[in-house]
Amino acid sequence: MKSILIAMLVAMTLPFGLATPACAGSGDVVVENAWSRASIGTSRPGAAYMDIRNAGDEDVTLTGLRTDLAGMPEFHLTSTNNQGVSSMSPVGEIAIAPGETVALAPGGMHAMLMQLRRPMEEGGTFPLTLLFSDGGEVTVEVPIRGIAARGPDD
Amino acid sequence: MRRRSVLGYGAAAFGVIGMTLFAGWWRVDGPGAPQAVGARPLPLTEMEFSLTNHEDRTVGPETLIGSPTIAFFGFTYCPDVCPTTLADISDWLDALEGDAEKLNVVFITVDPERDTVEAMAEYVDYFHPAIRGWTGTERQIARAVEGFRATYEKVPTESGGYTMNHTASVFLFDAQGRFVSTIDYHEPREFAVPKIRRAMNDEEAEGA
Ligand SMILES: [Cu+2]
C-alpha cells in the first residue's frame, strides 16, 4: 500500500519536477498547479502560485523558499480590507495539517520573488524549493505564463 | 471547498485573516461596500487633476466624459494584485467583445517615482488594448486619488525598497461622469460584466 502511494505521489509530482523526499512528513507533500507570470526585465518582483497538499498523516510546516531565480524569495499574503485597500506582507511559517491543501493564489498567498537574477520569460520554467521544518525540501519546476495570465492553464 | 489552514508566528489575527481568505473571501462582498459611507467618489465632472497617458498626452477627468469609464489604481511593480486586476479587466473586456471599444479603461499609477510614461507604456502593452496607463506628478496623482476617495500609502520593505498599499477596487462611471458602482478586487466575471453593462446602459438611457 505504502509503495503504491509513493508511486502515485512520484507520478503526480513528476510533471512539475522532482520531489526530494528527505523526511516522512514533508516527503508526503505534493505540489500541483504551479504557475507564475512573466516579468519585464528584473527590476520588478515576480510571484508564483501553486497548491501545496499534505498527502501524509503528519503535520508539516513550511518555513521558507529557495530559488536561484531570486535573491529574496518569500511567502507573502495579500489582504484587502473593508475599505477595498490591498496590502501585502510576509507570512511566517505555514502549517499544513494531514489531508489539507494550502493554495497560493492571486489575491491570497503567493511566493514573492524579489531581487530577480534573470527575467522570467514566458514559456520557460524555474526551480523553486519549498523548505520544511523537518529539514525536508520539495523542489518544483514552475512554468512561466504570460504577464496577463490568470491561472496555470493560461 | 478544500479546508486550508494558515498559522503565522503565533499571530492569531493572521490566522483569522488567512482562514477568511481561504474560505474564499474574494467571492464575498465583505462587510458592506468597499466605500465607507460618505466616501463616494466625486463625479468626474467635479474632479480636478492633470496627468499624462502612456502615449505622452495630457489627460484628466474631462478626457473621460462622453463614454462610460472603468478606472482603477495600482503600480507596475506590484506582483499580485495589479496584474490580477489588469488580467481580470482584460477578461471582462473580452467578454464585452466589440462593446469594449465604447469604454474608457484607465489604470492610474500610485507610484509615479517608478512608473514613468515609458514604464506605463511598456506595461499596459501586455494587457487588453483598451487599457490606458496614466501617470504624473506625485501632487497630481494625490489629487486624482482624492477625487476618487481612494487611498494609497508607500510602505518600506525589509529589503530596502518599497511597496504601495492602495485601493484595489475598480470604479465605474457613466458617460456623463457620474459614479455608478465599484467592482471589488478579484470579483468574478459574472458579477463584474453586468455592472459594466449597467454603466454603459446609463449612457443609453440618457441618450448621450
Ligand atoms: Cu508579495
Coordinates of C-alpha atoms and ligand atoms in Angstrom, one line a residue:
Chain A
M1 CA 0.0 0.0 0.0
K2 CA 2.7 2.4 1.1
S3 CA 4.7 1.7 -2.1
I4 CA 1.7 2.3 -4.2
L5 CA 1.1 5.6 -2.5
I6 CA 4.7 6.6 -3.0
A7 CA 4.5 5.6 -6.7
M8 CA 1.4 7.7 -7.0
L9 CA 3.0 10.6 -5.4
V10 CA 6.0 10.4 -7.6
A11 CA 3.8 10.1 -10.7
M12 CA 1.8 13.1 -9.6
T13 CA 4.9 15.1 -8.9
L14 CA 6.9 14.2 -12.0
P15 CA 5.3 16.7 -14.4
F16 CA 6.3 19.5 -12.0
G17 CA 9.8 18.4 -11.4
L18 CA 11.5 16.0 -8.9
A19 CA 10.5 16.0 -5.3
T20 CA 13.2 15.2 -2.9
P21 CA 11.5 13.4 0.0
A22 CA 14.0 13.6 2.8
C23 CA 11.6 13.1 5.6
A24 CA 8.4 11.3 6.3
G25 CA 6.4 14.5 6.9
S26 CA 7.5 16.8 4.1
G27 CA 8.2 13.7 1.9
D28 CA 4.4 13.4 1.6
V29 CA 3.9 16.9 0.3
V30 CA 2.5 17.2 -3.2
V31 CA 2.7 20.4 -5.2
E32 CA 0.2 20.9 -8.1
N33 CA -0.9 23.6 -10.5
A34 CA 2.3 25.7 -10.1
W35 CA 2.5 28.7 -12.3
S36 CA 3.9 32.2 -12.4
R37 CA 3.8 35.3 -14.6
A38 CA 6.5 36.5 -16.9
S39 CA 8.4 39.6 -15.8
I40 CA 9.5 42.7 -17.7
G41 CA 13.2 42.6 -17.0
T42 CA 14.4 42.1 -13.5
S43 CA 13.6 45.3 -11.6
R44 CA 10.0 44.3 -10.7
P45 CA 9.3 41.4 -8.3
G46 CA 7.6 38.3 -9.6
A47 CA 5.1 36.0 -7.9
A48 CA 4.4 32.3 -8.2
Y49 CA 1.3 30.3 -7.3
M50 CA 0.5 26.6 -6.6
D51 CA -1.4 24.2 -4.5
I52 CA 0.6 22.6 -1.7
R53 CA -1.0 19.4 -0.4
N54 CA -0.1 17.4 2.6
A55 CA -0.9 13.9 1.5
G56 CA 0.7 12.3 4.5
D57 CA -0.6 11.7 8.0
E58 CA 1.7 14.1 9.9
D59 CA 1.6 17.8 10.3
V60 CA 4.1 19.6 8.1
T61 CA 5.3 23.2 8.4
L62 CA 6.6 25.3 5.5
T63 CA 9.4 27.6 6.7
G64 CA 10.6 29.2 3.6
L65 CA 11.7 29.2 -0.1
R66 CA 14.8 28.9 -2.1
T67 CA 15.4 29.5 -5.8
D68 CA 18.3 30.6 -7.9
L69 CA 15.9 32.9 -9.8
A70 CA 15.5 35.4 -7.0
G71 CA 17.8 36.8 -4.3
M72 CA 14.9 37.1 -1.8
P73 CA 12.0 34.6 -2.2
E74 CA 9.4 34.8 0.5
F75 CA 5.8 33.8 1.2
H76 CA 3.5 36.8 1.1
L77 CA -0.1 37.3 1.9
T78 CA -2.2 39.9 0.1
S79 CA -5.1 41.2 2.1
T80 CA -7.8 43.6 1.2
N81 CA -9.6 45.5 4.0
N82 CA -13.3 46.6 4.0
Q83 CA -12.3 49.9 2.5
G84 CA -11.0 48.0 -0.6
V85 CA -7.4 48.8 0.2
S86 CA -5.0 46.0 -0.6
S87 CA -1.7 45.4 1.1
M88 CA 0.9 42.7 1.1
S89 CA 3.0 41.3 4.0
P90 CA 5.4 38.5 4.6
V91 CA 4.0 35.3 6.0
G92 CA 5.9 33.4 8.7
E93 CA 5.5 29.7 8.9
I94 CA 2.7 27.9 7.2
A95 CA 1.3 24.8 8.9
I96 CA -0.4 22.2 6.7
A97 CA -2.4 19.5 8.5
P98 CA -2.7 16.0 7.1
G99 CA -5.0 15.9 4.1
E100 CA -5.1 19.7 3.8
T101 CA -4.0 21.9 0.9
V102 CA -2.7 25.4 1.1
A103 CA -3.3 27.4 -2.0
L104 CA -1.0 30.1 -3.2
A105 CA -3.4 32.0 -5.4
P106 CA -3.9 35.6 -6.7
G107 CA -5.3 37.7 -4.0
G108 CA -4.2 35.3 -1.3
M109 CA -0.8 34.0 -0.6
H110 CA 2.0 34.0 -3.2
A111 CA 5.6 33.1 -3.4
M112 CA 7.0 36.6 -3.8
L113 CA 10.2 36.6 -5.9
M114 CA 12.2 39.7 -5.0
Q115 CA 15.5 40.6 -6.5
L116 CA 15.2 38.7 -9.7
R117 CA 18.5 37.5 -11.1
R118 CA 17.2 37.0 -14.6
P119 CA 14.0 37.9 -16.4
M120 CA 11.1 35.4 -16.1
E121 CA 10.4 34.5 -19.7
E122 CA 7.1 33.3 -20.9
G123 CA 7.2 29.6 -21.8
G124 CA 10.2 28.9 -19.5
T125 CA 10.3 27.4 -16.1
F126 CA 12.3 27.8 -13.0
P127 CA 13.0 25.6 -10.0
L128 CA 11.5 26.6 -6.6
T129 CA 12.4 24.7 -3.5
L130 CA 9.9 24.6 -0.6
L131 CA 11.7 24.3 2.8
F132 CA 10.1 22.5 5.7
S133 CA 10.6 22.5 9.4
D134 CA 11.6 18.8 9.5
G135 CA 14.5 19.6 7.2
G136 CA 12.8 18.2 4.1
E137 CA 12.7 20.1 0.8
V138 CA 10.4 19.8 -2.2
T139 CA 11.5 21.3 -5.4
V140 CA 9.0 22.1 -8.1
E141 CA 9.7 23.3 -11.7
V142 CA 7.4 26.3 -12.0
P143 CA 6.1 27.1 -15.5
I144 CA 6.1 30.8 -16.5
R145 CA 3.0 32.0 -18.2
G146 CA 2.3 35.4 -19.9
I147 CA 2.2 38.6 -17.9
A148 CA -1.6 38.7 -18.2
A149 CA -2.0 35.0 -17.2
R150 CA -4.9 34.4 -14.8
G151 CA -4.1 30.8 -13.9
P152 CA -1.9 27.7 -14.5
D153 CA -3.6 27.0 -17.9
D154 CA -3.4 30.5 -19.4
Chain B
M1 CA -14.2 23.6 -0.8
R2 CA -11.0 22.2 0.5
R3 CA -10.0 23.1 4.0
R4 CA -7.0 25.2 4.5
S5 CA -5.2 26.5 7.5
V6 CA -2.5 29.1 8.0
L7 CA -0.6 29.7 11.2
G8 CA 1.8 32.6 11.4
Y9 CA 4.3 33.1 14.2
G10 CA 1.6 32.9 16.9
A11 CA -0.2 35.8 15.3
A12 CA -3.8 34.9 15.9
A13 CA -5.1 37.8 13.8
F14 CA -3.0 36.5 10.9
G15 CA -4.6 33.1 11.2
V16 CA -8.1 34.7 11.2
I17 CA -7.2 36.7 8.1
G18 CA -5.8 33.6 6.5
M19 CA -8.8 31.4 7.3
T20 CA -11.2 34.0 6.0
L21 CA -9.1 34.4 2.9
F22 CA -9.0 30.7 2.1
A23 CA -12.7 30.3 2.8
G24 CA -12.9 32.3 -0.5
W25 CA -13.4 35.8 0.7
W26 CA -12.9 37.2 -2.7
R27 CA -16.2 35.9 -3.8
V28 CA -17.9 37.8 -0.9
D29 CA -18.7 41.4 -0.9
G30 CA -17.3 41.9 2.6
P31 CA -19.0 43.9 5.3
G32 CA -20.7 46.5 3.2
A33 CA -19.5 48.1 0.0
P34 CA -15.8 48.9 -0.2
Q35 CA -16.5 52.6 0.0
A36 CA -17.3 53.8 3.5
V37 CA -20.4 55.9 3.9
G38 CA -19.7 59.4 2.7
A39 CA -16.7 58.2 0.7
R40 CA -18.5 58.0 -2.7
P41 CA -16.2 59.2 -5.5
L42 CA -16.9 62.6 -6.9
P43 CA -18.5 62.8 -10.3
L44 CA -15.7 63.0 -12.9
T45 CA -17.0 66.5 -13.8
E46 CA -16.1 67.7 -10.3
M47 CA -12.6 66.2 -10.2
E48 CA -9.6 68.3 -11.0
F49 CA -6.3 66.8 -11.9
S50 CA -4.0 66.6 -14.9
L51 CA -1.9 63.5 -15.7
T52 CA 0.0 62.1 -18.7
N53 CA -1.2 58.9 -20.5
H54 CA 1.2 56.2 -21.7
E55 CA 1.2 57.9 -25.2
D56 CA 2.6 61.0 -23.5
R57 CA -0.6 63.0 -23.9
T58 CA -2.1 65.3 -21.2
V59 CA -5.2 63.8 -19.8
G60 CA -7.6 64.5 -17.0
P61 CA -11.2 63.7 -15.8
E62 CA -12.6 65.7 -18.7
T63 CA -10.9 63.2 -21.1
L64 CA -13.3 60.6 -19.8
I65 CA -16.6 62.4 -20.3
G66 CA -18.6 61.2 -23.2
S67 CA -18.0 57.5 -22.7
P68 CA -18.5 55.2 -19.7
T69 CA -15.3 54.7 -17.7
I70 CA -13.6 51.9 -15.9
A71 CA -10.8 53.3 -13.7
F72 CA -8.5 51.8 -11.1
F73 CA -5.3 52.5 -9.2
G74 CA -2.2 50.4 -9.0
F75 CA 1.5 50.3 -9.8
T76 CA 3.6 48.2 -12.2
Y77 CA 6.0 46.9 -9.5
C78 CA 3.0 45.2 -7.9
P79 CA 3.4 41.4 -8.4
D80 CA 0.0 40.1 -7.3
V81 CA -3.0 42.5 -7.1
C82 CA -2.3 44.7 -10.1
P83 CA -1.6 42.1 -12.7
T84 CA -4.6 40.2 -11.4
T85 CA -6.8 43.2 -11.7
L86 CA -5.4 44.1 -15.2
A87 CA -5.9 40.4 -16.3
D88 CA -9.4 40.4 -14.8
I89 CA -10.3 43.6 -16.6
S90 CA -8.9 42.3 -19.8
D91 CA -11.1 39.2 -19.4
W92 CA -14.2 41.4 -18.8
L93 CA -13.4 43.4 -21.9
D94 CA -13.0 40.2 -23.9
A95 CA -16.5 39.3 -22.6
L96 CA -17.9 42.6 -23.8
E97 CA -16.3 42.0 -27.3
G98 CA -16.9 45.0 -29.6
D99 CA -18.6 47.0 -26.9
A100 CA -15.3 47.3 -25.1
E101 CA -14.4 50.0 -27.6
K102 CA -17.1 52.2 -26.2
L103 CA -15.4 52.3 -22.8
N104 CA -12.6 54.4 -21.3
V105 CA -10.4 52.0 -19.3
V106 CA -7.8 53.7 -17.2
F107 CA -5.1 52.4 -15.0
I108 CA -3.7 55.2 -12.8
T109 CA -0.4 54.5 -11.1
V110 CA 0.1 55.5 -7.4
D111 CA 3.9 55.1 -7.9
P112 CA 5.0 57.9 -10.2
E113 CA 8.6 57.5 -9.0
R114 CA 9.0 54.2 -10.8
D115 CA 6.0 54.4 -13.2
T116 CA 7.2 56.8 -15.8
V117 CA 5.3 57.3 -19.1
E118 CA 7.7 54.7 -20.7
A119 CA 7.2 52.2 -17.9
M120 CA 3.4 52.5 -18.2
A121 CA 3.5 52.2 -22.0
E122 CA 5.6 49.0 -21.7
Y123 CA 3.4 47.5 -19.0
V124 CA -0.1 48.2 -20.4
D125 CA 1.0 46.8 -23.8
Y126 CA 0.7 43.3 -22.3
F127 CA -3.0 43.6 -21.5
H128 CA -6.2 44.4 -23.4
P129 CA -5.5 47.2 -25.9
A130 CA -8.4 49.3 -24.5
I131 CA -6.4 49.8 -21.2
R132 CA -4.7 53.2 -20.9
G133 CA -2.0 53.9 -18.4
W134 CA -1.9 57.3 -16.6
T135 CA 0.9 58.7 -14.6
G136 CA 2.0 62.2 -13.5
T137 CA 3.5 64.2 -10.7
E138 CA 3.0 63.0 -7.1
R139 CA 0.9 66.0 -6.4
Q140 CA -1.5 65.4 -9.4
I141 CA -1.8 61.7 -8.6
A142 CA -2.7 62.6 -5.0
R143 CA -5.4 64.9 -6.4
A144 CA -6.8 62.2 -8.6
V145 CA -6.8 59.7 -5.7
E146 CA -8.6 62.2 -3.6
G147 CA -11.3 62.8 -6.2
F148 CA -12.0 59.0 -6.3
R149 CA -12.0 59.0 -2.5
A150 CA -9.4 56.2 -2.8
T151 CA -6.2 55.9 -0.7
Y152 CA -2.6 54.9 -1.2
E153 CA 0.4 54.6 1.0
K154 CA 4.1 54.0 0.4
V155 CA 5.4 51.2 2.6
P156 CA 9.1 50.4 3.0
T157 CA 10.1 46.7 2.6
E158 CA 12.7 44.9 4.6
S159 CA 14.9 44.6 1.6
G160 CA 15.3 48.4 1.5
G161 CA 12.8 49.0 -1.3
Y162 CA 9.1 49.9 -1.0
T163 CA 5.7 48.7 -2.0
M164 CA 2.4 50.5 -2.3
N165 CA -0.8 49.8 -0.4
H166 CA -3.7 51.1 -2.5
T167 CA -7.4 50.9 -3.1
A168 CA -7.8 47.8 -5.3
S169 CA -11.5 48.4 -6.2
V170 CA -12.4 49.2 -9.8
F171 CA -14.5 52.3 -10.3
L172 CA -17.3 52.6 -12.8
F173 CA -18.7 55.9 -14.2
D174 CA -21.3 56.5 -16.8
A175 CA -20.8 58.6 -19.9
Q176 CA -21.8 61.8 -18.0
G177 CA -19.1 61.1 -15.5
R178 CA -21.4 60.1 -12.7
F179 CA -20.2 57.4 -10.4
V180 CA -22.2 54.1 -10.9
S181 CA -20.5 51.5 -8.7
T182 CA -17.3 49.7 -7.8
I183 CA -16.2 46.2 -8.7
D184 CA -14.3 44.6 -5.8
Y185 CA -10.9 43.3 -6.2
H186 CA -11.0 39.9 -7.9
E187 CA -14.8 39.9 -8.3
P188 CA -15.9 37.1 -10.6
R189 CA -16.7 37.9 -14.2
E190 CA -20.4 37.0 -13.8
F191 CA -20.8 39.9 -11.4
A192 CA -18.4 42.3 -12.9
V193 CA -19.6 42.3 -16.5
P194 CA -23.3 43.2 -15.7
K195 CA -22.0 46.1 -13.6
I196 CA -20.1 47.4 -16.6
R197 CA -23.1 46.9 -18.8
R198 CA -25.1 48.9 -16.3
A199 CA -22.6 51.8 -16.5
M200 CA -23.0 51.6 -20.3
N201 CA -26.8 51.4 -20.2
D202 CA -26.9 54.5 -18.1
E203 CA -25.4 56.2 -21.1
E204 CA -28.0 54.9 -23.5
A205 CA -30.8 55.8 -21.0
E206 CA -29.6 59.4 -21.0
G207 CA -29.5 59.4 -24.8
A208 CA -25.9 60.6 -24.7
Ligands
CU1 CU 4.3 39.9 -2.4

